[in-house]
Each structure stands twice: as structure tokens, then as C-alpha cells.
PDB file of C-alpha atoms in Angstrom:
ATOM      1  CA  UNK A 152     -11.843   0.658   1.113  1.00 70.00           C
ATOM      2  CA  UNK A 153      -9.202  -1.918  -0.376  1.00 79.00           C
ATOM      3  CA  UNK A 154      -9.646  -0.583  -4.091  1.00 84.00           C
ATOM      4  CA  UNK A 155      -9.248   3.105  -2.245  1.00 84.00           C
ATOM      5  CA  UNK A 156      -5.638   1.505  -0.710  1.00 85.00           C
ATOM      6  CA  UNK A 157      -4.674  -0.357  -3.332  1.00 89.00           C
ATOM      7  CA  UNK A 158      -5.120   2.734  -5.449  1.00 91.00           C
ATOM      8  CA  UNK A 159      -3.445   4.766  -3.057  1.00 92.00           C
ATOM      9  CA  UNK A 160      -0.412   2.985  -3.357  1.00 94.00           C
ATOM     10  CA  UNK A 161      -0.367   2.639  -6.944  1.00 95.00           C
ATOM     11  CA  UNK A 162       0.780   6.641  -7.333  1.00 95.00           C
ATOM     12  CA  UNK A 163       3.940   5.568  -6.148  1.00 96.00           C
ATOM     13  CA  UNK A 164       5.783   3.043  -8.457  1.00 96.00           C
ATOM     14  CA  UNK A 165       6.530   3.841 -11.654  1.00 94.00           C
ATOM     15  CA  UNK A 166       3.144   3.970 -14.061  1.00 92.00           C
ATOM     16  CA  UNK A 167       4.351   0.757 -16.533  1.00 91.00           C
ATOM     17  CA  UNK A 168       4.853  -1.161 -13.380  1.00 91.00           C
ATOM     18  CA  UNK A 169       1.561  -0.655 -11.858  1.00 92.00           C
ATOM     19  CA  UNK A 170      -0.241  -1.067 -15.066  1.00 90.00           C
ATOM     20  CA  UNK A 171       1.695  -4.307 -15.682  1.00 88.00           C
ATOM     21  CA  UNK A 172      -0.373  -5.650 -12.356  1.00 86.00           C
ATOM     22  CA  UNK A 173      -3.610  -6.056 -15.173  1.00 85.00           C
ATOM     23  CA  UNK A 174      -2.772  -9.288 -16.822  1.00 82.00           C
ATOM     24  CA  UNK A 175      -6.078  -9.883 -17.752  1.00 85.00           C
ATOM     25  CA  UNK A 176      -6.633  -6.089 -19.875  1.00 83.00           C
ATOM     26  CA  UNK A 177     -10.799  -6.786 -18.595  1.00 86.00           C
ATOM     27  CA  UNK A 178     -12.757  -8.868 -16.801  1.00 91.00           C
ATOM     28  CA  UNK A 179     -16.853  -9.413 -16.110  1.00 92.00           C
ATOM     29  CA  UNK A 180     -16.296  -7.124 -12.830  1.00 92.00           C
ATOM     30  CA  UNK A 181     -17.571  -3.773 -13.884  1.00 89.00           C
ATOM     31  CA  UNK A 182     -14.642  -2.375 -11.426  1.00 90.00           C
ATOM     32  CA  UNK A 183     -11.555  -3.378 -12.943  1.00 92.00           C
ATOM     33  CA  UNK A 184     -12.242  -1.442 -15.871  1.00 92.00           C
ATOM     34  CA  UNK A 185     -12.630   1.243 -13.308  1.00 93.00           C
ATOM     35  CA  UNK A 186      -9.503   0.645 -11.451  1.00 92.00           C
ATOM     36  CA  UNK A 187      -8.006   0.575 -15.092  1.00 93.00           C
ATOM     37  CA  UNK A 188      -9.062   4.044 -15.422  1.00 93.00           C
ATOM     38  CA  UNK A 189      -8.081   5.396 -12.472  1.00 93.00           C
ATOM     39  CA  UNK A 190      -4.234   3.770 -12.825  1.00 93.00           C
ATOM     40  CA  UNK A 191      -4.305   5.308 -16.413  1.00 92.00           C
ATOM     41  CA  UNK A 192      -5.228   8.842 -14.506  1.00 93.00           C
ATOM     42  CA  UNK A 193      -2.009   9.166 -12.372  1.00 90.00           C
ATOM     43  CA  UNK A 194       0.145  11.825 -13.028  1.00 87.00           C
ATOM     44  CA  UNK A 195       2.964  11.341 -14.739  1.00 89.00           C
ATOM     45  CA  UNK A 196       5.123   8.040 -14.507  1.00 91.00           C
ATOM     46  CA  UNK A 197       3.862   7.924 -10.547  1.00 92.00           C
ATOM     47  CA  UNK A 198       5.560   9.969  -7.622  1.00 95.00           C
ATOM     48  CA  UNK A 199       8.717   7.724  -7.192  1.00 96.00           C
ATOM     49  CA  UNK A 200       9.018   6.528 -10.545  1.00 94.00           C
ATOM     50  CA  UNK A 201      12.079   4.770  -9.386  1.00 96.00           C
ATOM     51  CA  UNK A 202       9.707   1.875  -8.023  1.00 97.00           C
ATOM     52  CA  UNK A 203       9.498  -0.216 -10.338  1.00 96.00           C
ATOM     53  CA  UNK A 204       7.058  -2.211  -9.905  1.00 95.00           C
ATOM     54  CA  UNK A 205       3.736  -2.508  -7.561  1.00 94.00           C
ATOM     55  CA  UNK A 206       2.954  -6.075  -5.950  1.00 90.00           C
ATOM     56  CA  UNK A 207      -0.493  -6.827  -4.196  1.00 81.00           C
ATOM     57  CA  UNK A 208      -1.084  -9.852  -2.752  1.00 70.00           C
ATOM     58  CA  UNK A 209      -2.708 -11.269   0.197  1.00 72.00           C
ATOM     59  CA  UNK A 210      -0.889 -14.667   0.759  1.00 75.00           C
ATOM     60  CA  UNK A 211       2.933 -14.852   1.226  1.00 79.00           C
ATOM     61  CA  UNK A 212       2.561 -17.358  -1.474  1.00 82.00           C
ATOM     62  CA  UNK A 213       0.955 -15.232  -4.042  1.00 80.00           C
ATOM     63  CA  UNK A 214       3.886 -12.579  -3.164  1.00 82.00           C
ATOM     64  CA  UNK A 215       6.541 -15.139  -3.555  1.00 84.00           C
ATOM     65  CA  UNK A 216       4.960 -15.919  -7.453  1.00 84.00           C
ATOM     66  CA  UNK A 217       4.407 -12.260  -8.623  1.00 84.00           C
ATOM     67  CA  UNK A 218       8.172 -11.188  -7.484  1.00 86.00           C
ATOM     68  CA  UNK A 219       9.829 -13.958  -8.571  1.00 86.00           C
ATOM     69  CA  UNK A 220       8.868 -12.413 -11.792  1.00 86.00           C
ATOM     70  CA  UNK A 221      10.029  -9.042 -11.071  1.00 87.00           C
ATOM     71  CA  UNK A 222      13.454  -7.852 -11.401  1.00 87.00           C
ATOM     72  CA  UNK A 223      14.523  -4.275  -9.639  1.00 91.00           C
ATOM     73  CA  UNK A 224      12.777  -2.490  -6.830  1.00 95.00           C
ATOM     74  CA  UNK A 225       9.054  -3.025  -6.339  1.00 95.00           C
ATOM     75  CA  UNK A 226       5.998  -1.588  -3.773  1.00 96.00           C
ATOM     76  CA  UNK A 227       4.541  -3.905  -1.882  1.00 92.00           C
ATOM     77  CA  UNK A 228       1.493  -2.896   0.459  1.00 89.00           C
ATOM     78  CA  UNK A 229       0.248  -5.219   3.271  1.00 84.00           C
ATOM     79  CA  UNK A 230      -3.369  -4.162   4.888  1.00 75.00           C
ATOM     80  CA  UNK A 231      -4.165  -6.629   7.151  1.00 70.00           C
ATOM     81  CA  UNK A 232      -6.960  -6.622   9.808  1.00 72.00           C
ATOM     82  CA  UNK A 233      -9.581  -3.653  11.197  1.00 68.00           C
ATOM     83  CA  UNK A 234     -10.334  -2.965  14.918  1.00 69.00           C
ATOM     84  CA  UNK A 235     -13.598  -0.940  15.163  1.00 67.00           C
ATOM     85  CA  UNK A 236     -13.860   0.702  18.797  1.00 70.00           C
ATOM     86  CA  UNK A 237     -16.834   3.265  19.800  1.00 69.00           C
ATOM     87  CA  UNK A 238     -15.591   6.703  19.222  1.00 68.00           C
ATOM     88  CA  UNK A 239     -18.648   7.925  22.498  1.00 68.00           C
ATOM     89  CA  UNK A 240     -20.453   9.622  19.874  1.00 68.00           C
ATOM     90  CA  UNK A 241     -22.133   6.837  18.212  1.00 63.00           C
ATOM     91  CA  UNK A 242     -19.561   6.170  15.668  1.00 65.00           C
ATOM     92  CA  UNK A 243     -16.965   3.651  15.317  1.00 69.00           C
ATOM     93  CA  UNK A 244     -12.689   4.877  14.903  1.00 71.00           C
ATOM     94  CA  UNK A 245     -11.423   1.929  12.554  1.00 70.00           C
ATOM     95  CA  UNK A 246      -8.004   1.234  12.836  1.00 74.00           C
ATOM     96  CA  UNK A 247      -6.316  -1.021  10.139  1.00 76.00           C
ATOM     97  CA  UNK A 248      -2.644  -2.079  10.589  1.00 82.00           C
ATOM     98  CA  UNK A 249      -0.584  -1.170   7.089  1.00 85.00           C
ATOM     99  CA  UNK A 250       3.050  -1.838   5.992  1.00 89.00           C
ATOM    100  CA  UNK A 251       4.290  -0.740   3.146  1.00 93.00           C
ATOM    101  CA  UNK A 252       7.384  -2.109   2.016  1.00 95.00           C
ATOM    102  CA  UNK A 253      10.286  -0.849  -0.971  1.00 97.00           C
ATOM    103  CA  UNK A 254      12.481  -3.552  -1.410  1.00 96.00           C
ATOM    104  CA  UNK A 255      14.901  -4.749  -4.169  1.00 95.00           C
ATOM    105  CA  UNK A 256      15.639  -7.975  -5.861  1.00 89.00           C
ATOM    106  CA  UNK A 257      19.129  -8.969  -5.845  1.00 85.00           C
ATOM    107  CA  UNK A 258      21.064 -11.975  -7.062  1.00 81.00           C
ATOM    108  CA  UNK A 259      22.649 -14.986  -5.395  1.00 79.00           C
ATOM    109  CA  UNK A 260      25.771 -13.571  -5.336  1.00 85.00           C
ATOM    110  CA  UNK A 261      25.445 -10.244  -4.248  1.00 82.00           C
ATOM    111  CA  UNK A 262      28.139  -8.868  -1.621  1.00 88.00           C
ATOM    112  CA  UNK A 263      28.325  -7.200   0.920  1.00 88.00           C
ATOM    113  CA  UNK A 264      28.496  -3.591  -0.823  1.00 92.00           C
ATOM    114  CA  UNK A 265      25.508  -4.559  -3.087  1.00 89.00           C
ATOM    115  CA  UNK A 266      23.539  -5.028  -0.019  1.00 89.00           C
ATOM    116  CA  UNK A 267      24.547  -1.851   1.477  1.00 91.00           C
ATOM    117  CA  UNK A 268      23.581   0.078  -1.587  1.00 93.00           C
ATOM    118  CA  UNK A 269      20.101  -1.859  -1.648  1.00 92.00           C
ATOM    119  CA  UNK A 270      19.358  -1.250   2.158  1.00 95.00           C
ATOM    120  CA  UNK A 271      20.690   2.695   1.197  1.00 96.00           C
ATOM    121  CA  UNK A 272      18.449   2.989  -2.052  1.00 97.00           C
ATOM    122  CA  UNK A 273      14.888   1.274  -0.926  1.00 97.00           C
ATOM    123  CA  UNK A 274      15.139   3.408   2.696  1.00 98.00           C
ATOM    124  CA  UNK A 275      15.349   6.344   0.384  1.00 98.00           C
ATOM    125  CA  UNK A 276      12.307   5.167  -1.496  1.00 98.00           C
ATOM    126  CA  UNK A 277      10.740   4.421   1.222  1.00 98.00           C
ATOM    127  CA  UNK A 278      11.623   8.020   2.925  1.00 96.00           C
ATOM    128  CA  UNK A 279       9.671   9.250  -0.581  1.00 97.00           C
ATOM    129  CA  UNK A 280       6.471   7.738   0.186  1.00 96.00           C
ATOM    130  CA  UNK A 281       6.198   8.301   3.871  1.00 94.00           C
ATOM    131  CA  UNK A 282       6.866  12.112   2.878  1.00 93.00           C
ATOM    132  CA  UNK A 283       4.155  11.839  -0.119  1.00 94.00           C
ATOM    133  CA  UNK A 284       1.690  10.119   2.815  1.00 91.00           C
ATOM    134  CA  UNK A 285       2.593  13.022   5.497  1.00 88.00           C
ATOM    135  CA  UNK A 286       1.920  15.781   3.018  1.00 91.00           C
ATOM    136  CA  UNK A 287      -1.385  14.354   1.699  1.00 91.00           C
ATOM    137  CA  UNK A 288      -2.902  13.304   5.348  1.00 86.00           C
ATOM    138  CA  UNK A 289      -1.516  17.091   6.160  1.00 86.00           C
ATOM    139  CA  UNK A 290      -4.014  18.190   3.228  1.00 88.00           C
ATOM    140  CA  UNK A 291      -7.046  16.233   4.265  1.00 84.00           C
ATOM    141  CA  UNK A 292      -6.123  13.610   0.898  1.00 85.00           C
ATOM    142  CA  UNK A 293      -6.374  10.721   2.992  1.00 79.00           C
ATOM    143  CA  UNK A 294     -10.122  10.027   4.388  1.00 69.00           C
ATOM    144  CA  UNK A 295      -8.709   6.238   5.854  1.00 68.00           C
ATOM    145  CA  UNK A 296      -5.411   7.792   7.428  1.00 67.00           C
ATOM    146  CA  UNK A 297      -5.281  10.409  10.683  1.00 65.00           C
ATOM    147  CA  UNK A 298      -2.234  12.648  10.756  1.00 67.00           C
ATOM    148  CA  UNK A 299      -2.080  11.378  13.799  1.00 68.00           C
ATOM    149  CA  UNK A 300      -1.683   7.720  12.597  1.00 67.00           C
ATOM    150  CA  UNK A 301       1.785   8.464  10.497  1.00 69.00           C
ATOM    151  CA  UNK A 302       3.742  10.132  14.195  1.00 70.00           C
ATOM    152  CA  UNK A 303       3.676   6.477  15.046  1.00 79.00           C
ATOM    153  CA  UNK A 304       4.864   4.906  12.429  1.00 85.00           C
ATOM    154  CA  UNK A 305       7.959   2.204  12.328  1.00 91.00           C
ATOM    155  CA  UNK A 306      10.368   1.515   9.632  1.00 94.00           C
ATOM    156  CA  UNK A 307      11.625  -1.861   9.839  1.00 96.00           C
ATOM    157  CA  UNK A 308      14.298  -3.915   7.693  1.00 96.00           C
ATOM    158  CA  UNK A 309      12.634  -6.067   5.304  1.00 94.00           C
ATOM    159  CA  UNK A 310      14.753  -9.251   4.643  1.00 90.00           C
ATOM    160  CA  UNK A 311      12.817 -11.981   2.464  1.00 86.00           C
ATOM    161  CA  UNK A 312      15.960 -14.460   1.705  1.00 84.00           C
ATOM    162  CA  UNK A 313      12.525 -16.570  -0.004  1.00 85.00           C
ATOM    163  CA  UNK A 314      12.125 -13.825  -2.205  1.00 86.00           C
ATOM    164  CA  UNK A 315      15.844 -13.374  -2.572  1.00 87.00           C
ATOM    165  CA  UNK A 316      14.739  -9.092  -1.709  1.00 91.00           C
ATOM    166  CA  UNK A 317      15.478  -6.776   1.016  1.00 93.00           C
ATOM    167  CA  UNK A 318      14.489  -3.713   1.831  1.00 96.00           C
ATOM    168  CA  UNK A 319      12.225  -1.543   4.646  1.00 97.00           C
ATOM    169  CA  UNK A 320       8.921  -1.819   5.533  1.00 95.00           C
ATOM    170  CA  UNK A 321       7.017   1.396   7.344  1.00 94.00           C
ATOM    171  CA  UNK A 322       4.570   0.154   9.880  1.00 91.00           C
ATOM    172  CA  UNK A 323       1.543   1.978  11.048  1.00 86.00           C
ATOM    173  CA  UNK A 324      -1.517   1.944  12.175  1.00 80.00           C
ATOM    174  CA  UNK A 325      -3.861   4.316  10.340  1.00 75.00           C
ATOM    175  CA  UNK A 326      -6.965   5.652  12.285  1.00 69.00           C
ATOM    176  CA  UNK A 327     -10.525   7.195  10.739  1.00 64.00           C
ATOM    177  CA  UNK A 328     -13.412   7.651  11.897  1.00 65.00           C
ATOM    178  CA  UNK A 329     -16.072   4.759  11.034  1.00 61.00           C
ATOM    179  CA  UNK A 330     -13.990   4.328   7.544  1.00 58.00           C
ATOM    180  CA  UNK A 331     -15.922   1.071   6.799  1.00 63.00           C
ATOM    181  CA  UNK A 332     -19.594   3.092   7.109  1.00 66.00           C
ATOM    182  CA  UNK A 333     -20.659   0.407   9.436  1.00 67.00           C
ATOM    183  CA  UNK A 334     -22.735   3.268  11.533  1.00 66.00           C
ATOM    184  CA  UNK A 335     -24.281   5.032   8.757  1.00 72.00           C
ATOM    185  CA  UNK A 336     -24.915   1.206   7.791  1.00 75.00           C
ATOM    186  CA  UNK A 337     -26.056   0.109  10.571  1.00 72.00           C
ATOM    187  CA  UNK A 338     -28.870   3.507  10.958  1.00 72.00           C
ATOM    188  CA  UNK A 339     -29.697   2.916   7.801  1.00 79.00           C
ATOM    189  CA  UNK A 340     -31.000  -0.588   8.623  1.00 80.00           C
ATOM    190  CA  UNK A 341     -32.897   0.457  11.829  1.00 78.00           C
ATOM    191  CA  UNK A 342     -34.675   3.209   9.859  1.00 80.00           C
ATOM    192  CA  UNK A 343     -35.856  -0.327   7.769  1.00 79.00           C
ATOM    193  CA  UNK A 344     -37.188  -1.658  10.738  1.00 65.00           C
TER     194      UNK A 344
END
């Protein structure tokens, strides 16, 4: 389910920037060459080309380090923890909390106006992929993600002075059924015995 995010998100930014993310060009997992693949297979230069960059990392540490590298607007998507609740018919609904952020770098001495423009630009990104998640949960694209999950969504400033970035960050919670396969799993095992 993480590679299936991760390359979720990666049709957004701009194609260079996402391949850029493969520092290593292989490695002994059989996968990455996959993942590889499947970045080389998206459309065009990506569906909001003007992210530059993607960012994936699961410490605020590991953040700070890849965009302190970057310079212009990057993607940054944040899955954090599942909650599996019985759906009554013997299934589970996972729910995993996501926030995808569009932000900007900007310099030391940027004013005022510079900041407006940044906070104007990366909510207009950001508008982009929330419209590009709508249409493709409305289409049935999106086996981790309800339709129902993105009328409750949030968009918050992002302001990481760390990072010297700032941006928005759309909050939501998106809802399958049993998107883990923990049930089929689980009947698998008792058919083991």
C-alpha cells in the first residue's frame, strides 16, 4: 500500500523531479526497478508539472536533508498511521490519515509580497491535486481512498521556518474497505489450520 501512495503522488510533480528521488539508478530490491518503471510510465511531465520536485520521507529529519537540497516548489506526502475498525460484515474499513503538502522554498530575505505570491501559487497547486484526487476517487482510480474521504478534507497553512518553505497542506482521512487485506489474510490462515 505505501509503494501504491507513494506512486500515487508521484503523477503530480513534474516527471525530472520525481525521477530525481532515485539516487541510487538500482538496488538488490527487485521493486525499485519496478517503481522505476512505473515513474518512467507517467504521462507526460506529471499532472502539475509546475511541482517541481517530489519529497518522501518519514522523519522530519530526513525531510529537512532532502529539501534543503531543493530549490522551487516541491510535493511532499505524509501517510502516517492506520485504524482498522469492523465494517459488521466480517471485513475491516482502514482508515489512514494523509497530508499532502505544496510548498515553496524561499530565501532569507523574502518580503512580505514574496510570501503572498508563495501562499497564492502553492494553494493553487495544491487546488490542482485535490481536483486530480476528486476526479479519480469519482472514477473508481483510487482503491485506498472513498469519495467520501476527500468531503472532509482540510487545507491548512504549511509554515516550516526549519525548512525555510511555506505552503498548504490538505488533510484527510482516506477510508477503504480492508485496504491492508488483513481479512482475506487472516481466512486464508484459518483455512491452514
Amino acid at each position: 500500500m505505501i509503494a501504491d501512495l507513494f506512486l500515487y503522488f508521484a503523477q503530480f510533480p513534474n516527471k525530472r523531479g520525481v525521477r530525481a528521488m532515485a539516487t541510487l539508478g538500482k538496488s538488490q530490491f527487485e521493486e525499485y526497478a519496478q517503481m522505476l518503471d512505473a515513474i518512467d510510465a507517467i504521462e507526460g511531465d506529471g499532472r502539475v508539472p509546475k511541482i517541481d520536485h517530489y519529497v518522501y520521507g518519514q522523519t522530519f529529519d530526513e525531510l529537512k536533508q532532502l529539501v534543503d537540497t531543493l530549490t522551487g516548489c516541491f510535493l511532499f506526502a505524509d501517510y502516517g498511521e492506520f485504524e482498522l475498525a469492523d465494517d459488521g460484515r466480517r471485513s475491516y474499513q482502514c482508515t489512514q490519515r494523509l497530508a499532502v503538502t505544496v510548498a515553496m522554498k524561499h530565501t532569507d530575505h523574502a518580503d512580505a509580497l514574496e510570501r503572498v505570491i508563495v501562499s497564492n501559487r502553492t494553494l493553487q497547486l495544491l487546488t490542482a491535486v485535490h481536483a486530480w484526487m476528486m476526479a479519480d476517487a469519482e472514477r473508481g482510480r483510487l482503491t485506498w481512498l472513498s469519495r467520501s474521504s476527500l468531503e472532509h478534507a482540510e487545507i491548512v497553512p504549511f509554515v516550516a521556518t526549519e525548512l525555510k518553505a511555506s505552503g498548504w497542506t490538505l488533510m484527510l482521512n482516506a477510508t477503504a474497505p480492508d485496504a491492508l487485506g488483513t481479512h482475506a489474510l487472516k481466512r486464508s490462515f484459518e483455512r491452514l489450520g
